[in-house]
Tab-separated table of C-alpha atoms in Angstrom:
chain	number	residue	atom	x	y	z
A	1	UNK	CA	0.000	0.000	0.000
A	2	UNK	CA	1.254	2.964	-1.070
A	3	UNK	CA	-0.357	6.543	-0.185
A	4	UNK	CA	0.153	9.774	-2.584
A	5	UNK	CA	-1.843	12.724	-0.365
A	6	UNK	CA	-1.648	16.480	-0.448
A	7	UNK	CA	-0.982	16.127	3.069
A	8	UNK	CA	0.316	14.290	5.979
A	9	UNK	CA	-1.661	15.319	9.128
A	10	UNK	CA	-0.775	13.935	12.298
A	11	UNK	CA	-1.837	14.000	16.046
A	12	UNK	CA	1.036	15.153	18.497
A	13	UNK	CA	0.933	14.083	22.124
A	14	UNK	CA	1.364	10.492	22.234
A	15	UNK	CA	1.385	9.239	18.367
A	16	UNK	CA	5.091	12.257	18.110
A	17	UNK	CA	5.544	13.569	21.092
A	18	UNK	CA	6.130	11.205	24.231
A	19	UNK	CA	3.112	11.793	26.712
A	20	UNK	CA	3.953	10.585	29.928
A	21	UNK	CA	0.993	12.276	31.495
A	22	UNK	CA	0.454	9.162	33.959
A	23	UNK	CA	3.659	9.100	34.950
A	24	UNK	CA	3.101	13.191	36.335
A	25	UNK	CA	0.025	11.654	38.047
A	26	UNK	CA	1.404	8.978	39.564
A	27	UNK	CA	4.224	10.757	40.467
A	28	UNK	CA	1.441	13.566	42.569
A	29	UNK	CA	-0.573	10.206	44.073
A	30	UNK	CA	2.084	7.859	44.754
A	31	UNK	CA	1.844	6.081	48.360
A	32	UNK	CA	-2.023	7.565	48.385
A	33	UNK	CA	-2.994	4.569	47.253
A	34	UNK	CA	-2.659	1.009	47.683
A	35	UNK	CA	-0.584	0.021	44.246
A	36	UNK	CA	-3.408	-2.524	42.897
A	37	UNK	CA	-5.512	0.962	43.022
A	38	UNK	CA	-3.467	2.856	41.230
A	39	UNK	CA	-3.504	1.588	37.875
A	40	UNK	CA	-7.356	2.306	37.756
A	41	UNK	CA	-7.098	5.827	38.963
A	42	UNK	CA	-4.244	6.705	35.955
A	43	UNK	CA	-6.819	5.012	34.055
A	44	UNK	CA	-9.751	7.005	35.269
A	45	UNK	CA	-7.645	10.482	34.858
A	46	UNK	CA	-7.315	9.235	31.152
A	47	UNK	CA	-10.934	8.240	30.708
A	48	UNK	CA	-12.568	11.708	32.341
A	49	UNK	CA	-10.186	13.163	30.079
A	50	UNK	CA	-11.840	11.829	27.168
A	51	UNK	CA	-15.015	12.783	28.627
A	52	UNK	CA	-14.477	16.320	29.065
A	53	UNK	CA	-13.225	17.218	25.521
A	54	UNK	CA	-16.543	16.348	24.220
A	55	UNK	CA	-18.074	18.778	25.713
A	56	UNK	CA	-17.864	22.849	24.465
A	57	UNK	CA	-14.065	23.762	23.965
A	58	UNK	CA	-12.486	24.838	27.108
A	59	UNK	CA	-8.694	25.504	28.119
A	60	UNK	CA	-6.908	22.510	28.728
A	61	UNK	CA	-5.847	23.410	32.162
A	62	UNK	CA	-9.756	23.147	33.012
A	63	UNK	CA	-10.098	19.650	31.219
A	64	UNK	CA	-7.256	18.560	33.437
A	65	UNK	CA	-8.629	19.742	36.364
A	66	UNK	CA	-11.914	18.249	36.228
A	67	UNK	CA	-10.977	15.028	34.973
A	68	UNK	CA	-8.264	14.738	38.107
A	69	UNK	CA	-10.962	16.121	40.270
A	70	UNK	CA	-13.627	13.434	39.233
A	71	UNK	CA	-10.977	10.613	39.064
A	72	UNK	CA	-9.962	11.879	42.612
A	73	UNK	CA	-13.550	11.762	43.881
A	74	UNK	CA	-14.304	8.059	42.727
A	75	UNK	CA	-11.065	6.998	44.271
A	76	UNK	CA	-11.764	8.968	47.570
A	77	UNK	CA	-8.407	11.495	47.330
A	78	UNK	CA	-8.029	14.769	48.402
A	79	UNK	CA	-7.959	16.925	45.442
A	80	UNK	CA	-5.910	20.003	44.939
A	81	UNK	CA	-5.929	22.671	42.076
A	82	UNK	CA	-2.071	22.829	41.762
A	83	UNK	CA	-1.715	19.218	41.205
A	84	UNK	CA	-4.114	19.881	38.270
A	85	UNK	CA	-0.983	23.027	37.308
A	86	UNK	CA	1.415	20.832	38.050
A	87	UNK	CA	0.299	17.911	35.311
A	88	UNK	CA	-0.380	21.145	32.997
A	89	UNK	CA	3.092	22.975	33.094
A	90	UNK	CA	4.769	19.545	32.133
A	91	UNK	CA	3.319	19.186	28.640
A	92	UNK	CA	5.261	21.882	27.109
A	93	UNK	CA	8.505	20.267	28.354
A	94	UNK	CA	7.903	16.583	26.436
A	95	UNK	CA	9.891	15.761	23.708
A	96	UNK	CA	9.635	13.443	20.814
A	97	UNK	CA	9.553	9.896	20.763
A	98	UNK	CA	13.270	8.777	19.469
A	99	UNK	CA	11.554	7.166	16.160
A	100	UNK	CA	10.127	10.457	15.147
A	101	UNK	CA	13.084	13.520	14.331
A	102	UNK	CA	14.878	11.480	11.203
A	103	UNK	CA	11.981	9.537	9.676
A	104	UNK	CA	9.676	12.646	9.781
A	105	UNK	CA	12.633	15.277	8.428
A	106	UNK	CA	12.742	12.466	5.400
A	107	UNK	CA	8.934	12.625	4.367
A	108	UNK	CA	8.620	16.534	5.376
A	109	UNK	CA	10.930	17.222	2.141
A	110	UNK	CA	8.359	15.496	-0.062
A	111	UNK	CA	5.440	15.976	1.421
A	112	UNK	CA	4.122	19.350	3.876
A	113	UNK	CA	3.344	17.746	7.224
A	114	UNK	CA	0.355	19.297	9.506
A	115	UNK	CA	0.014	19.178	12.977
A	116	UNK	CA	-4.374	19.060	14.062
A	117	UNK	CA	-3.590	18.722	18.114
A	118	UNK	CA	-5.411	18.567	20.859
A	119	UNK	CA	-3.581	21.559	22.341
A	120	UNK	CA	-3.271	25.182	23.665
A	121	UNK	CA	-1.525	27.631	21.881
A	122	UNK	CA	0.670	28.307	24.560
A	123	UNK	CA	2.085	24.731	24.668
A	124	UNK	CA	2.338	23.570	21.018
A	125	UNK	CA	5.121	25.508	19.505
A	126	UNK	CA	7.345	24.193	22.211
A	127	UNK	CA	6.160	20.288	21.713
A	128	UNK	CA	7.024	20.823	17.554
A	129	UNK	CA	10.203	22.137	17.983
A	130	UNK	CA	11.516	18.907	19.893
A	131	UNK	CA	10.199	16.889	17.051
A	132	UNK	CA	13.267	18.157	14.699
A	133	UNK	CA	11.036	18.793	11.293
A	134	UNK	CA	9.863	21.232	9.582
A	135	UNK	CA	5.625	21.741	9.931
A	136	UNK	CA	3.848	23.069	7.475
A	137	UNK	CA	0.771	23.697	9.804
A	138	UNK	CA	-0.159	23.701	13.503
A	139	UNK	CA	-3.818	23.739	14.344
A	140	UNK	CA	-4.802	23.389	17.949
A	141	UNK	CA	-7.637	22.471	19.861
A	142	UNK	CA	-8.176	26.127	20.635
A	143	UNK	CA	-7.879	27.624	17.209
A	144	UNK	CA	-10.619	25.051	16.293
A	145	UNK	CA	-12.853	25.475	19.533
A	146	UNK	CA	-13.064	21.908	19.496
A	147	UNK	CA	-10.946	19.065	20.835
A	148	UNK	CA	-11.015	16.003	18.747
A	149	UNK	CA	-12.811	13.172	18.625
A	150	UNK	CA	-15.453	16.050	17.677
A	151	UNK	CA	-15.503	16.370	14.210
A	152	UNK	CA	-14.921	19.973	14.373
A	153	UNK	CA	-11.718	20.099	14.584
A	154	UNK	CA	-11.409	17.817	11.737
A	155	UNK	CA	-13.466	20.303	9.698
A	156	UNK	CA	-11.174	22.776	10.861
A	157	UNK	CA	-8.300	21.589	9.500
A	158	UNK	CA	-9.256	20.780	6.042
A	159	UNK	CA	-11.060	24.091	5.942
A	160	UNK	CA	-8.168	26.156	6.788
A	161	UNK	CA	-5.825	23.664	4.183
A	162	UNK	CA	-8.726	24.214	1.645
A	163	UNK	CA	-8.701	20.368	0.867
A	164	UNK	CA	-11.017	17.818	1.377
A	165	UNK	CA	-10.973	14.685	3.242
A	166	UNK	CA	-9.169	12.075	0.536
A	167	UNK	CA	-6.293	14.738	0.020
A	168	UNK	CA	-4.962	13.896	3.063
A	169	UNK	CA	-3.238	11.213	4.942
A	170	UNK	CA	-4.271	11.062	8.954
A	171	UNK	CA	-1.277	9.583	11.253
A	172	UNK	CA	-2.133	8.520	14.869
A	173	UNK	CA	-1.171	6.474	17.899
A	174	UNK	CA	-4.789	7.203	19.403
A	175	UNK	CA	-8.120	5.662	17.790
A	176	UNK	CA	-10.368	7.067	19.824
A	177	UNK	CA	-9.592	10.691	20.010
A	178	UNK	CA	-8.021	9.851	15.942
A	179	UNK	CA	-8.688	7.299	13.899
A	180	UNK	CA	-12.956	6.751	14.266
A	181	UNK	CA	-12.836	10.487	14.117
A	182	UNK	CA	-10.949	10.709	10.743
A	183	UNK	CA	-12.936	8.115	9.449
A	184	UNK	CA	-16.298	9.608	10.296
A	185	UNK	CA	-14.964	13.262	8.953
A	186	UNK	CA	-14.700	10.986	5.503
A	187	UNK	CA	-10.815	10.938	5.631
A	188	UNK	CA	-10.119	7.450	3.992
A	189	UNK	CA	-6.218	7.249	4.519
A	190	UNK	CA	-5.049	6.795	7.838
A	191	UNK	CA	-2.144	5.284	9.894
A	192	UNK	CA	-2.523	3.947	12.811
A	193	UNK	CA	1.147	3.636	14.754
A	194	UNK	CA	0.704	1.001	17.141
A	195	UNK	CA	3.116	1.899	20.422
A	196	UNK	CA	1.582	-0.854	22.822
A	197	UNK	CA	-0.488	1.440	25.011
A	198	UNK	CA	-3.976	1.413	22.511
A	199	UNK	CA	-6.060	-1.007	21.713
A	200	UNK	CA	-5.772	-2.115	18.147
A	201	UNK	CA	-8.809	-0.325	15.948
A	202	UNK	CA	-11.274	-2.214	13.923
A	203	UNK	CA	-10.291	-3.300	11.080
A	204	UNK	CA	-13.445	-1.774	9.722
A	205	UNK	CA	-12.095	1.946	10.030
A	206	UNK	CA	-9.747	0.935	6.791
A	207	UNK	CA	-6.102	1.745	8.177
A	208	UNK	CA	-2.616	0.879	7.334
A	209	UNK	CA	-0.541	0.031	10.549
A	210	UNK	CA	3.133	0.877	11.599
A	211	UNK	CA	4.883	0.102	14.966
A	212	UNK	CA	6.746	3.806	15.023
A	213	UNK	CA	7.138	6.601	12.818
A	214	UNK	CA	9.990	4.561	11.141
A	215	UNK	CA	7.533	2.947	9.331
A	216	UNK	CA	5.494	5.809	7.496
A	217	UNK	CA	7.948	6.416	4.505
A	218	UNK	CA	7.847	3.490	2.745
A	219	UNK	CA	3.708	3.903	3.234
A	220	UNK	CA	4.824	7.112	1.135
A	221	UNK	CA	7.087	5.688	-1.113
A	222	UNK	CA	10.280	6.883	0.310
């Protein structure tokens, strides 16, 4: 399979840049719990995370702090607004997975790469310049108003590339928040990268599959 689109779009945190945002909450909670506990409330933070970008946009810093505060409240911890800062102020200081700076500098001078993330303004530029490649585009969460999975955002993006949905390629470690999305926004050409920590999608959402970013050149011919 070999793809020929106008664009590669990609999700950031997690599928490019390493998100280690259970680690920062486990970090806060450690000892609170008994360890068998723990692995449900990182997975709780995760899941109320989902929940509250499908709601109306709001800053991510609020997203973060009511998903900690409801996975808090189920697990019976004392929650505190600066924990919420504290998990916020380490996003803009994550770097790229090692498979991502050479293989995506190699596509990038063939074809423009696009960032659609589910970001703030404030954080982005400082996630994309760890990644070592040039970007033709950054769209955020917040220049959308929407966070993906919402179909919004997809919108967003191929409204402000003034494409439609098959001149694009979609590249993402995250099915939920990515690849159903992109395939209900009518982009036909995704990627999914498996890293281990998603469940495999469907094979009905039509995707090709790569273990790291190493892989996506040859799906380009390169």
């Amino acid at each position: 399979m070999t793809f020929r689109p106008k664009y590669i779009t990609f999700d950031c945190y997690g599928t490019l840049t390493y998100f280690p945002m259970h680690q920062v909450a486990y970090d806060i909670y450690e000892g609170q719990l008994p360890p068998e506990q723990m692995h449900g409330f990182i997975k709780n933070f995760a899941d109320y995370r989902f929940d509250e970008v499908m709601a109306d946009w709001k800053p991510y810093l609020e997203v973060i702090h009511c998903a900690l505060e409801r996975a808090c409240k189920r697990h019976g911890l004392a929650y505190r607004p600066e924990h919420a800062k504290r998990v916020y102020d380490a996003v803009p200081t994550w770097g790229p997975h090692a498979d991502v700076p050479h293989a995506l500098t190699r596509v990038a001078k063939k074809i423009p790469l696009v960032i659609l993330s589910n970001a703030m303004n404030e954080h982005i530029q400082s996630n994309v310049e760890k990644l070592g490649a040039p970007f033709h585009k950054i769209y955020t969460a917040q220049d959308a108003g929407a966070y993906k999975p919402r179909l919004q955002a997809f919108e967003y993006m191929l409204d402000q590339l003034g494409c439609a949905p098959e001149d694009v390629l979609h590249v993402s470690a995250n099915p939920r928040y990515d690849i159903f999305a992109a395939h209900d926004a009518g982009i036909v050409d995704k990627v999914f990268v498996n890293r281990g920590h998603e469940p495999r999608p469907n094979d009905a959402y039509s995707f090709a599959e790569i273990r790291d970013i190493n892989g996506l050149p040859a799906l380009v011919g390169l």
